[in-house]
Amino acid sequence: MDTRIVDHPAFRLVGHAARVPLIHHGVNPHIQRHVAALPAEEHLRLKVLGNTDPSGLLAVSDDLHPDLDDGSELTYLHGVAVSPDTPIPGGLDFIEVPAGIWVVIRTAGPYPQTLQKTWAAAAAEWFPSNPWRLRPGPEIVAALKPTNDFSTSTCELWLPIEPA
């Protein structure tokens, strides 16, 4: 598993949020509809706004149920990361993210299947064999090299962690 540990200063996640059900396998149609409803120029506006890591357009899951039950609700934000002092344009939602430590896991392959398998492997293999546990905070996916149809992608999965 291609991982690195990052100690990241505070930042904001800015974009368009919606409450959706958690779906563990396959494409989440609720998220797909949410993102598809955004005009193309909105994606460009967000890309220009982003100014810190994780970079690019982000898929953010926040306010997850602690048990991560399939069908439980979460807040999904399609957006970018910005520094805390970046002015937030009207009409955008935001999540304040305090400074903290993250495990960043790089994936490449069919999307979203490879990402979902990586998350499961992190839970089953990486966390039990490393001195870290999840801490409260958003889970972030940065699509670094997606194909035009998003059928495959190189991604980074950012998970908030703390010493176990």
PDB file of C-alpha atoms in Angstrom:
ATOM      1  CA  MET A   1       0.000   0.000   0.000  1.00  0.00           C
ATOM      2  CA  ASP A   2       1.483   3.336  -1.098  1.00  0.00           C
ATOM      3  CA  THR A   3       1.100   5.548   2.012  1.00  0.00           C
ATOM      4  CA  ARG A   4       2.642   8.605   3.559  1.00  0.00           C
ATOM      5  CA  ILE A   5       1.948  10.476   6.803  1.00  0.00           C
ATOM      6  CA  VAL A   6       1.314  14.225   6.505  1.00  0.00           C
ATOM      7  CA  ASP A   7       1.182  16.779   9.330  1.00  0.00           C
ATOM      8  CA  HIS A   8      -1.044  19.430   7.731  1.00  0.00           C
ATOM      9  CA  PRO A   9      -1.894  22.944   8.980  1.00  0.00           C
ATOM     10  CA  ALA A  10      -5.526  24.036   9.282  1.00  0.00           C
ATOM     11  CA  PHE A  11      -7.419  24.555   6.036  1.00  0.00           C
ATOM     12  CA  ARG A  12     -10.948  24.825   4.655  1.00  0.00           C
ATOM     13  CA  LEU A  13     -12.840  22.624   2.260  1.00  0.00           C
ATOM     14  CA  VAL A  14     -15.019  24.795   0.028  1.00  0.00           C
ATOM     15  CA  GLY A  15     -17.617  23.732  -2.530  1.00  0.00           C
ATOM     16  CA  HIS A  16     -21.121  22.357  -2.881  1.00  0.00           C
ATOM     17  CA  ALA A  17     -22.470  20.057  -0.162  1.00  0.00           C
ATOM     18  CA  ALA A  18     -25.399  17.654   0.061  1.00  0.00           C
ATOM     19  CA  ARG A  19     -26.614  15.029   2.546  1.00  0.00           C
ATOM     20  CA  VAL A  20     -26.458  11.590   0.894  1.00  0.00           C
ATOM     21  CA  PRO A  21     -26.585   7.946   1.980  1.00  0.00           C
ATOM     22  CA  LEU A  22     -23.314   6.013   2.320  1.00  0.00           C
ATOM     23  CA  ILE A  23     -22.958   3.302  -0.331  1.00  0.00           C
ATOM     24  CA  HIS A  24     -19.997   0.959   0.118  1.00  0.00           C
ATOM     25  CA  HIS A  25     -19.888  -0.662  -3.335  1.00  0.00           C
ATOM     26  CA  GLY A  26     -20.076   0.903  -6.762  1.00  0.00           C
ATOM     27  CA  VAL A  27     -20.966   4.415  -7.819  1.00  0.00           C
ATOM     28  CA  ASN A  28     -23.138   6.370  -5.381  1.00  0.00           C
ATOM     29  CA  PRO A  29     -26.001   7.650  -7.587  1.00  0.00           C
ATOM     30  CA  HIS A  30     -26.864  10.404  -5.080  1.00  0.00           C
ATOM     31  CA  ILE A  31     -23.344  11.825  -5.276  1.00  0.00           C
ATOM     32  CA  GLN A  32     -23.283  11.333  -9.035  1.00  0.00           C
ATOM     33  CA  ARG A  33     -26.507  13.378  -9.409  1.00  0.00           C
ATOM     34  CA  HIS A  34     -25.209  16.078  -7.067  1.00  0.00           C
ATOM     35  CA  VAL A  35     -21.980  16.567  -9.036  1.00  0.00           C
ATOM     36  CA  ALA A  36     -23.697  16.258 -12.443  1.00  0.00           C
ATOM     37  CA  ALA A  37     -26.134  19.034 -11.478  1.00  0.00           C
ATOM     38  CA  LEU A  38     -23.264  21.528 -11.175  1.00  0.00           C
ATOM     39  CA  PRO A  39     -22.595  23.562 -14.323  1.00  0.00           C
ATOM     40  CA  ALA A  40     -19.211  23.008 -16.025  1.00  0.00           C
ATOM     41  CA  GLU A  41     -18.152  26.575 -15.244  1.00  0.00           C
ATOM     42  CA  GLU A  42     -18.644  25.864 -11.529  1.00  0.00           C
ATOM     43  CA  HIS A  43     -16.016  23.112 -11.637  1.00  0.00           C
ATOM     44  CA  LEU A  44     -13.624  25.591 -13.265  1.00  0.00           C
ATOM     45  CA  ARG A  45     -14.415  28.263 -10.652  1.00  0.00           C
ATOM     46  CA  LEU A  46     -13.666  25.792  -7.863  1.00  0.00           C
ATOM     47  CA  LYS A  47     -10.386  24.653  -9.467  1.00  0.00           C
ATOM     48  CA  VAL A  48      -9.192  28.270  -9.600  1.00  0.00           C
ATOM     49  CA  LEU A  49     -10.152  28.797  -5.941  1.00  0.00           C
ATOM     50  CA  GLY A  50      -8.160  25.805  -4.600  1.00  0.00           C
ATOM     51  CA  ASN A  51      -4.789  26.870  -3.188  1.00  0.00           C
ATOM     52  CA  THR A  52      -3.515  24.172  -0.808  1.00  0.00           C
ATOM     53  CA  ASP A  53      -3.186  20.406  -0.474  1.00  0.00           C
ATOM     54  CA  PRO A  54      -4.976  18.196  -1.034  1.00  0.00           C
ATOM     55  CA  SER A  55      -5.007  19.653  -4.523  1.00  0.00           C
ATOM     56  CA  GLY A  56      -7.508  19.571  -7.360  1.00  0.00           C
ATOM     57  CA  LEU A  57     -11.213  18.862  -7.213  1.00  0.00           C
ATOM     58  CA  LEU A  58     -12.030  16.858  -4.106  1.00  0.00           C
ATOM     59  CA  ALA A  59     -14.696  14.384  -3.064  1.00  0.00           C
ATOM     60  CA  VAL A  60     -15.221  14.973   0.654  1.00  0.00           C
ATOM     61  CA  SER A  61     -17.203  12.792   3.064  1.00  0.00           C
ATOM     62  CA  ASP A  62     -17.889  14.383   6.428  1.00  0.00           C
ATOM     63  CA  ASP A  63     -20.222  13.906   9.360  1.00  0.00           C
ATOM     64  CA  LEU A  64     -20.140  10.124   8.895  1.00  0.00           C
ATOM     65  CA  HIS A  65     -21.932   7.802  11.305  1.00  0.00           C
ATOM     66  CA  PRO A  66     -19.271   6.202  13.576  1.00  0.00           C
ATOM     67  CA  ASP A  67     -20.259   2.667  12.489  1.00  0.00           C
ATOM     68  CA  LEU A  68     -20.049   3.571   8.770  1.00  0.00           C
ATOM     69  CA  ASP A  69     -23.191   1.521   8.122  1.00  0.00           C
ATOM     70  CA  ASP A  70     -24.252   1.164   4.502  1.00  0.00           C
ATOM     71  CA  GLY A  71     -27.187   3.533   3.978  1.00  0.00           C
ATOM     72  CA  SER A  72     -26.279   5.860   6.880  1.00  0.00           C
ATOM     73  CA  GLU A  73     -26.149   9.538   5.944  1.00  0.00           C
ATOM     74  CA  LEU A  74     -23.088  11.710   5.435  1.00  0.00           C
ATOM     75  CA  THR A  75     -22.324  15.181   4.164  1.00  0.00           C
ATOM     76  CA  TYR A  76     -20.734  15.016   0.720  1.00  0.00           C
ATOM     77  CA  LEU A  77     -18.872  18.092  -0.520  1.00  0.00           C
ATOM     78  CA  HIS A  78     -17.611  18.497  -4.079  1.00  0.00           C
ATOM     79  CA  GLY A  79     -14.974  21.163  -3.792  1.00  0.00           C
ATOM     80  CA  VAL A  80     -11.394  22.221  -3.170  1.00  0.00           C
ATOM     81  CA  ALA A  81      -9.008  22.899  -0.292  1.00  0.00           C
ATOM     82  CA  VAL A  82      -8.113  26.501   0.545  1.00  0.00           C
ATOM     83  CA  SER A  83      -5.984  28.218   3.156  1.00  0.00           C
ATOM     84  CA  PRO A  84      -7.874  29.519   6.216  1.00  0.00           C
ATOM     85  CA  ASP A  85      -7.533  33.155   5.126  1.00  0.00           C
ATOM     86  CA  THR A  86      -8.933  32.620   1.610  1.00  0.00           C
ATOM     87  CA  PRO A  87     -12.189  34.574   1.120  1.00  0.00           C
ATOM     88  CA  ILE A  88     -15.093  32.228   0.395  1.00  0.00           C
ATOM     89  CA  PRO A  89     -17.326  33.378  -2.465  1.00  0.00           C
ATOM     90  CA  GLY A  90     -21.073  33.484  -1.823  1.00  0.00           C
ATOM     91  CA  GLY A  91     -23.134  30.408  -2.549  1.00  0.00           C
ATOM     92  CA  LEU A  92     -20.478  27.935  -1.427  1.00  0.00           C
ATOM     93  CA  ASP A  93     -20.513  25.600   1.553  1.00  0.00           C
ATOM     94  CA  PHE A  94     -17.392  25.092   3.641  1.00  0.00           C
ATOM     95  CA  ILE A  95     -15.909  22.821   6.275  1.00  0.00           C
ATOM     96  CA  GLU A  96     -13.276  24.126   8.699  1.00  0.00           C
ATOM     97  CA  VAL A  97     -10.521  21.536   9.070  1.00  0.00           C
ATOM     98  CA  PRO A  98      -8.183  21.964  12.069  1.00  0.00           C
ATOM     99  CA  ALA A  99      -4.470  21.215  11.842  1.00  0.00           C
ATOM    100  CA  GLY A 100      -3.731  17.527  12.187  1.00  0.00           C
ATOM    101  CA  ILE A 101      -2.092  14.378  10.943  1.00  0.00           C
ATOM    102  CA  TRP A 102      -3.329  12.481   7.884  1.00  0.00           C
ATOM    103  CA  VAL A 103      -2.489   9.190   6.245  1.00  0.00           C
ATOM    104  CA  VAL A 104      -2.459   9.700   2.486  1.00  0.00           C
ATOM    105  CA  ILE A 105      -2.973   6.532   0.441  1.00  0.00           C
ATOM    106  CA  ARG A 106      -2.344   6.619  -3.317  1.00  0.00           C
ATOM    107  CA  THR A 107      -4.471   4.397  -5.564  1.00  0.00           C
ATOM    108  CA  ALA A 108      -4.659   3.806  -9.306  1.00  0.00           C
ATOM    109  CA  GLY A 109      -7.156   1.788 -11.324  1.00  0.00           C
ATOM    110  CA  PRO A 110     -10.843   1.433 -12.101  1.00  0.00           C
ATOM    111  CA  TYR A 111     -12.859   4.111 -10.289  1.00  0.00           C
ATOM    112  CA  PRO A 112     -14.494   3.850  -7.762  1.00  0.00           C
ATOM    113  CA  GLN A 113     -13.794   0.117  -7.269  1.00  0.00           C
ATOM    114  CA  THR A 114     -10.043   0.495  -6.633  1.00  0.00           C
ATOM    115  CA  LEU A 115     -10.639   3.307  -4.161  1.00  0.00           C
ATOM    116  CA  GLN A 116     -13.286   1.283  -2.289  1.00  0.00           C
ATOM    117  CA  LYS A 117     -10.983  -1.770  -2.128  1.00  0.00           C
ATOM    118  CA  THR A 118      -8.154   0.435  -0.861  1.00  0.00           C
ATOM    119  CA  TRP A 119     -10.325   1.849   1.928  1.00  0.00           C
ATOM    120  CA  ALA A 120     -11.294  -1.691   2.952  1.00  0.00           C
ATOM    121  CA  ALA A 121      -7.622  -2.780   2.875  1.00  0.00           C
ATOM    122  CA  ALA A 122      -6.639   0.230   4.985  1.00  0.00           C
ATOM    123  CA  ALA A 123      -9.227  -0.730   7.601  1.00  0.00           C
ATOM    124  CA  ALA A 124      -8.335  -4.431   7.566  1.00  0.00           C
ATOM    125  CA  GLU A 125      -4.555  -4.273   7.074  1.00  0.00           C
ATOM    126  CA  TRP A 126      -2.945  -0.837   7.415  1.00  0.00           C
ATOM    127  CA  PHE A 127      -4.592   0.388  10.621  1.00  0.00           C
ATOM    128  CA  PRO A 128      -4.131  -2.878  12.572  1.00  0.00           C
ATOM    129  CA  SER A 129      -0.412  -2.982  11.710  1.00  0.00           C
ATOM    130  CA  ASN A 130       0.388   0.703  12.347  1.00  0.00           C
ATOM    131  CA  PRO A 131       0.293   2.837  15.510  1.00  0.00           C
ATOM    132  CA  TRP A 132      -2.556   5.068  14.235  1.00  0.00           C
ATOM    133  CA  ARG A 133      -6.330   5.217  14.442  1.00  0.00           C
ATOM    134  CA  LEU A 134      -8.923   7.349  12.684  1.00  0.00           C
ATOM    135  CA  ARG A 135      -9.783  10.636  14.366  1.00  0.00           C
ATOM    136  CA  PRO A 136     -12.848  12.799  13.734  1.00  0.00           C
ATOM    137  CA  GLY A 137     -12.679  14.743  10.505  1.00  0.00           C
ATOM    138  CA  PRO A 138     -13.520  14.589   6.847  1.00  0.00           C
ATOM    139  CA  GLU A 139     -12.344  11.824   4.541  1.00  0.00           C
ATOM    140  CA  ILE A 140     -11.025  13.316   1.319  1.00  0.00           C
ATOM    141  CA  VAL A 141     -10.454  11.871  -2.137  1.00  0.00           C
ATOM    142  CA  ALA A 142      -8.284  13.877  -4.532  1.00  0.00           C
ATOM    143  CA  ALA A 143      -8.635  12.634  -8.126  1.00  0.00           C
ATOM    144  CA  LEU A 144      -5.145  13.333  -9.459  1.00  0.00           C
ATOM    145  CA  LYS A 145      -5.295  11.765 -12.919  1.00  0.00           C
ATOM    146  CA  PRO A 146      -8.849  10.838 -13.894  1.00  0.00           C
ATOM    147  CA  THR A 147      -9.792   9.760 -17.400  1.00  0.00           C
ATOM    148  CA  ASN A 148     -12.404  11.969 -19.076  1.00  0.00           C
ATOM    149  CA  ASP A 149     -15.209   9.583 -18.122  1.00  0.00           C
ATOM    150  CA  PHE A 150     -13.768   8.906 -14.614  1.00  0.00           C
ATOM    151  CA  SER A 151     -13.760   5.146 -15.330  1.00  0.00           C
ATOM    152  CA  THR A 152     -10.153   4.990 -14.087  1.00  0.00           C
ATOM    153  CA  SER A 153      -8.186   7.370 -11.934  1.00  0.00           C
ATOM    154  CA  THR A 154      -5.094   7.886  -9.842  1.00  0.00           C
ATOM    155  CA  CYS A 155      -6.359   9.158  -6.490  1.00  0.00           C
ATOM    156  CA  GLU A 156      -5.167  10.071  -3.047  1.00  0.00           C
ATOM    157  CA  LEU A 157      -7.313   9.048  -0.100  1.00  0.00           C
ATOM    158  CA  TRP A 158      -6.708  11.446   2.837  1.00  0.00           C
ATOM    159  CA  LEU A 159      -7.811  10.006   6.199  1.00  0.00           C
ATOM    160  CA  PRO A 160      -7.502  11.972   9.478  1.00  0.00           C
ATOM    161  CA  ILE A 161      -5.474  10.011  12.042  1.00  0.00           C
ATOM    162  CA  GLU A 162      -4.025  10.229  15.543  1.00  0.00           C
ATOM    163  CA  PRO A 163      -1.697   8.004  17.568  1.00  0.00           C
ATOM    164  CA  ALA A 164      -3.417   4.803  18.695  1.00  0.00           C
TER     165      ALA A 164
END
